[in-house]
Short mmCIF file of C-alpha atoms in Angstrom, two decimals:
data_model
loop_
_atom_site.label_atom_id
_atom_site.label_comp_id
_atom_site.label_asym_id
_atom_site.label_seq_id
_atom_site.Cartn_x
_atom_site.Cartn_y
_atom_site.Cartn_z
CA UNK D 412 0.00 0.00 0.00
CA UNK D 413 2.68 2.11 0.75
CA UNK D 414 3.97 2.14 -2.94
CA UNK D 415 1.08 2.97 -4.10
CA UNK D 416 0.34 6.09 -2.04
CA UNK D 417 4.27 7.48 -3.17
CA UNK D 418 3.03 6.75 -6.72
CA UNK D 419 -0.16 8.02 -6.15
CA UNK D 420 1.98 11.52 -4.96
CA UNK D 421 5.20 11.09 -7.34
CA UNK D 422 2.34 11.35 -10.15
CA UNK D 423 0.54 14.06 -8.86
CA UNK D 424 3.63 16.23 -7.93
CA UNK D 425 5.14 15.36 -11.38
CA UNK D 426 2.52 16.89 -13.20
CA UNK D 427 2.42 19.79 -11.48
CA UNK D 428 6.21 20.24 -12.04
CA UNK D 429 5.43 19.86 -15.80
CA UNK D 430 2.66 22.10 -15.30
CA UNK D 431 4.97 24.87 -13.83
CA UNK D 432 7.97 24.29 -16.07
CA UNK D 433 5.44 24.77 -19.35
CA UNK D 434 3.28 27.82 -18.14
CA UNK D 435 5.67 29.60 -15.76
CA UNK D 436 9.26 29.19 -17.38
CA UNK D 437 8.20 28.20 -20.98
CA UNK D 438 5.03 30.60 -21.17
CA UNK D 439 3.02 28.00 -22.63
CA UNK D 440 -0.56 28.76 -22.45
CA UNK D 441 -1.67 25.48 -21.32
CA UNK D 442 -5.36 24.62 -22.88
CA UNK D 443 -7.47 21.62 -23.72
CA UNK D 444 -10.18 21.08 -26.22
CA UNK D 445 -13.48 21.75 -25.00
CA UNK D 446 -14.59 18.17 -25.81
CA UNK D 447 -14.53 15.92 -29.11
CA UNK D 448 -14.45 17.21 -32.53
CA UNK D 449 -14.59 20.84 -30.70
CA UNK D 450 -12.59 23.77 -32.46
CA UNK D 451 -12.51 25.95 -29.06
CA UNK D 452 -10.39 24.93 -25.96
CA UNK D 453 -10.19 26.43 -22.27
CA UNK D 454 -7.60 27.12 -20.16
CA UNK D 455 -5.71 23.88 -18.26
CA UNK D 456 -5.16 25.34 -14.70
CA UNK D 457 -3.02 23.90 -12.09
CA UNK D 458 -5.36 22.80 -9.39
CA UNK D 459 -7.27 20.95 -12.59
CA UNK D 460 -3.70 18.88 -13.24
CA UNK D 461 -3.65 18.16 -9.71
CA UNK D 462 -6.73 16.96 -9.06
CA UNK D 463 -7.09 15.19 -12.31
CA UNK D 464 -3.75 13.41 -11.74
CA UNK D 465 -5.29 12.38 -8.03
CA UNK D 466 -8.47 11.24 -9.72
CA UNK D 467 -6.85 8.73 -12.23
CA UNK D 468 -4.40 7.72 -9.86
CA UNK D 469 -6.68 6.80 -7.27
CA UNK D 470 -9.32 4.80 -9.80
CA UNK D 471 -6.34 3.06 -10.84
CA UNK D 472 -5.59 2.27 -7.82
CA UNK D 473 -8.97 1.14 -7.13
CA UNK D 474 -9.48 -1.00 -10.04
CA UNK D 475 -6.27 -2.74 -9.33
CA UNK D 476 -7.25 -3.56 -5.86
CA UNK D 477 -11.08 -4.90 -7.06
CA UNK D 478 -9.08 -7.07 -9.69
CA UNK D 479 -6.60 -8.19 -7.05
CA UNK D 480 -9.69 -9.63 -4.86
CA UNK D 481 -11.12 -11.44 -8.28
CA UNK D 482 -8.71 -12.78 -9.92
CA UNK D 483 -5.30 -14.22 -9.36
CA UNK D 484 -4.15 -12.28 -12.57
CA UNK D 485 -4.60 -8.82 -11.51
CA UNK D 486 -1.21 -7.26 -12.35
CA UNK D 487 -1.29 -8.52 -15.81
CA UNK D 488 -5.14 -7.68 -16.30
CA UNK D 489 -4.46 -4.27 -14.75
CA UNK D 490 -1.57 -3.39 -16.84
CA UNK D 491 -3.60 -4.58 -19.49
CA UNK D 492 -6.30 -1.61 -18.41
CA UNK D 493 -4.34 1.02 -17.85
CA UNK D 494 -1.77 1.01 -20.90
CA UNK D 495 -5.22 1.43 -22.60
CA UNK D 496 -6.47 4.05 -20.62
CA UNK D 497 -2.96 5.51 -21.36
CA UNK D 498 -3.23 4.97 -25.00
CA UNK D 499 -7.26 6.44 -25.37
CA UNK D 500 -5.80 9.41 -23.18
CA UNK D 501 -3.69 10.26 -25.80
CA UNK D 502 -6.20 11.17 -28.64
CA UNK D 503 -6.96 14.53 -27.12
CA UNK D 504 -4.19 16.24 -26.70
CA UNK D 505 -2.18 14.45 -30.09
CA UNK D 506 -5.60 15.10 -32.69
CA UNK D 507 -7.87 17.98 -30.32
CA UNK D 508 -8.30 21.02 -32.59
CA UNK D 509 -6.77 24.67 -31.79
CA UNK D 510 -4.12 23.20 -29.97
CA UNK D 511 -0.53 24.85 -30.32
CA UNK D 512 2.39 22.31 -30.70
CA UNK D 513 3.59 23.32 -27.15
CA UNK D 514 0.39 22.33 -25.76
CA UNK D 515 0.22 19.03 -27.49
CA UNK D 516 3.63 18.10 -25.98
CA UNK D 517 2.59 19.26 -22.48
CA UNK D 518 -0.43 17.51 -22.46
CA UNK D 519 1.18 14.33 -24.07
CA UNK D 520 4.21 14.60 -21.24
CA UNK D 521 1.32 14.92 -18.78
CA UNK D 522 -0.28 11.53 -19.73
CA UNK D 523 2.12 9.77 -20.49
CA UNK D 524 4.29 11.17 -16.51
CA UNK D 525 1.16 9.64 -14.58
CA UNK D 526 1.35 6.24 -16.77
CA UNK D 527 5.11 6.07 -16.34
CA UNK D 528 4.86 6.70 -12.56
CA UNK D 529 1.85 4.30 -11.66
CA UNK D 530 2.04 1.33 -14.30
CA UNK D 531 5.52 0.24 -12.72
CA UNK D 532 4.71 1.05 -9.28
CA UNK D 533 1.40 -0.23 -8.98
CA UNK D 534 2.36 -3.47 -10.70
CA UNK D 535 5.47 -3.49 -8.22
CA UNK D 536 3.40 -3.28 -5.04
CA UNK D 537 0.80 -5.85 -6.79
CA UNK D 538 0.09 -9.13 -5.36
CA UNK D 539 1.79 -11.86 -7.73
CA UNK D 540 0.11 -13.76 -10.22
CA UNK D 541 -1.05 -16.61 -8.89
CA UNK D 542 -2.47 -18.07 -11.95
CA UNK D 543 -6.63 -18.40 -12.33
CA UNK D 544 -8.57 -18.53 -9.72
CA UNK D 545 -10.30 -21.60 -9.02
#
């Protein structure tokens, strides 16, 4: 549990790092599209990286756990899960319209920090496989 709580936070505070490096030292306007197929975008504040970052991280953390208490194969089904999530997470920020090429690398850095941090760690602090379950 306890490696997942420091990857729960090393996710978090990564993103905000990014966050800060892009809009405070690289003056990147940081914005996301305002939903699929949309041509307008708002602004991507800080406390929204945070708390997004905290969201995903703890219903990853979540599903692992349910999958852990059905199945003896929860690492590899979990991984499984979330380098999809990962993937699908992607097609905003790489093919959302009005985005500027800085913002499309932020927000891809962004996803792809939280996967990075959590798919290793939770895996790491997972149960082992143990085969089906009987």
């Amino acid at each position: 549990m306890r490696v997942r709580a420091l990857a729960v936070a090393g996710a978090v505070l990564a993103d905000a790092l990014i966050w800060l490096v892009a809009h405070s030292a690289l003056g990147i306007d940081l914005r996301i599209p305002d939903g699929p197929g949309s041509t307008t975008t708002s602004e991507l504040l800080l406390p929204a990286v945070i708390i997004g970052s905290a969201v995903v991280s703890l219903l990853g953390w979540g599903l692992l756990v349910l999958l852990e208490r059905l199945t003896g194969r929860a690492p590899v089904l979990w991984t499984g899960a979330a380098s999809l999530v990962l993937a699908l997470s992607l097609f905003a920020p790489l093919f959302g319209a009005g985005l500027t090429t800085g913002n499309r690398i932020t927000l891809v850095l962004l996803h792809l920090t939280v996967g990075a941090v959590l798919i290793p760690a939770f895996r790491r602090g997972s149960v082992p496989d143990r085969g089906p379950v009987p």
